[in-house]
Amino acid sequence: MDVMGDKATLWETGRFAQPVDRDETGAAAEEERHRIAADAGDAEAMSVLGALLLRRGDLDAAEPRLRAATAAGDRAAANNLGVLLHQRGYGDEAAGWWRIAAVAGSAAAAHALGRHHRERGDEPAAEYWLRQSAEQGHALGAYALADLLEHRVDPGAAQWMRAAAERGHREAAYRLARTLDKNALLDELGDPLGDDADALPGPGTRRPAPAAPPDTRGSARTGARRTGGQGGTTPPPADDAADEAELWYRQAAARGHRRAALHLGAILEKRGDLKEAGRWYLTSAKDGEARAACALGFLLRDADDIESAAVWWLRAAQDGDGNAANALGALHAERGEPQTAERWYRAAMDAGDVNGSYNLGLLCAQQDRTPQAEQWYRRAAYAGHREAANALAVLLLQGGDAAGAEPWFSKAAEAGSVDAAFNLGILCQGRGDDEGALRWYGRAAAAGHTEAALQVGIAELRDGDERTAERYLRCAAGGGSAEAAYRLAAVLDARRPRTNAHELGEPATERTECEEWYERAAQLGHRRAQVRVGMFASARGDVVEAAGWYRKAAEAGSRNGAFNLGLLLAREGSEPEAALWWSRAARAGHGRAALRLALLHARRGELSEGQRWADLAVSLGPEEVAGRAARLRDALREELSA
């Protein structure tokens, strides 16, 4: 029960101004003046003096003054006498005085009486008196009525919650903001918050360490200034529920509501206004909100102030924030302090954060403590942690237990783990279940898994659905897959009008999309793409660029790259170096390179060496090359035997 209800209505007769800050001497002098007037029989002075004594906690001195003022008909005194008796534990007698004051028109007394009845389970009486208080403009009455109606799921609750917020009630402003915020999220995402009224949306909710948090930059500054007074101001019209929610969060936070400051900080951080977000996080954290301290730590970490971040994480972790404990664990793990990291991960787990178990599993796995890793992964997986379920399945699969791994992959995939869906695709493909593999690859690809999109694209190409394959290959290539970029380029290349066979030094041709994809794959290290880009460059007459790409491919082990580089060098007059690259290509199984070497040695008169390379070309093929090499070999044999 709030002492004397609302401070603004303590002096509800309107004859006394709300007190301002005074030094102790001034307050004592004011109290003495009221005491003299009260001793002289002034009922108003008795009421004010009783209120002052009640506020100070001197109930014995306050009671006779309030009783005397109440007997003289002062309704504020009757209300405050009820507060005093309630504090002494005389609830029924307190209700009697509140009733007297409420009937006389005291909104504060009606509010107190309504709360009294609600505490005793008499909701009809509670609603009657709370409505009386709310309709008189009493902020606490409006809030209490809204709370009662909300408990009944009465649509009228929203009206009174808004009325209380507009009259300056900070908790009403916060709850109104939460409702608007939740409605905005429901419209956009479904219901990510469930029934947790204090769940923190947006970037304030960090992914568990050691996974990286959202990319943010900035630092926190001093706490935000708070505004005083009880009179509320209605926020300006908002474009939508999310904007209006922010305005109410701001109003509640400005009045010292620490959770409102936390949510406001999260909204500002998501928007990228990191300095102001840091100020509100700091305000909330200083008021004891562990989640704000944790979020502030992440902001500081993203600003490269690791030491300050650790201070706030420590504060939050000591107050029971599991996410902060995980962050500390990750920090110590990065510093090579596994024992300290493990201690904080255990603290996170003890705080009810399932990520603590998962991170303990990761830590043990990094230390090759496989049995312990399995234990912690399993614990987190049973608690519903999807990535722990996937990690457990991988661990089991690595141990040869494919039958035990598959159910965990399935659980993780059904819970939304993209990696688990991809892993299931691999598992199905490994046992010949192409249909099942394609289904799981498709699910992972739809969630943006690059490698899964590549596998779907390959499968669709194999089935002849080039258009669908192209769509998936584009997704995978856009995600950075070199193989997908190469295959997409090959699909586009096959659609181009056929021209004369490629010859070194051909006139330049127009640059096409397929060449751009080949080049992207080549830049990612794809050897066949590097050869193709070299061929395009050669066709444009850019010998230097072509040689560069051929050399990259050859040095990475591409026999075609080595062969083409040899052709280019021979064309430019560097036949000895060309022979070196043809030799490398031939030893890697390139029949044409072996034939080139046979011809080269034959021209030089090195018949035995030429015959040896011709024999290799015959064995390597292809058929056309094998035929030419056989004729050359026979000719060289005749020459040697002559």
Coordinates of C-alpha atoms in Angstrom, one line a residue, residues 170 223-229 250-258 261 280 282-288:
R170 CA 5.3 5.4 -14.8
G223 CA 22.8 8.3 -17.2
A224 CA 19.8 10.2 -18.6
R225 CA 18.3 13.1 -16.8
R226 CA 15.0 12.3 -15.0
T227 CA 12.0 14.5 -14.8
G228 CA 10.0 15.1 -11.7
G229 CA 6.5 15.8 -10.8
R250 CA 10.8 7.1 -22.9
Q251 CA 8.2 8.7 -20.5
A252 CA 8.5 5.8 -18.0
A253 CA 12.3 5.8 -18.2
A254 CA 12.4 9.5 -17.6
R255 CA 10.5 8.9 -14.4
G256 CA 13.0 6.4 -13.2
H257 CA 11.5 3.1 -14.4
R258 CA 14.6 0.9 -14.9
A261 CA 15.1 2.4 -19.6
W280 CA 19.7 4.5 -21.0
L282 CA 23.7 2.9 -17.9
T283 CA 20.8 4.6 -16.1
S284 CA 19.0 1.2 -15.8
A285 CA 22.1 -0.6 -14.8
K286 CA 22.9 1.9 -12.0
D287 CA 19.3 1.3 -10.7
G288 CA 20.1 -2.4 -10.4

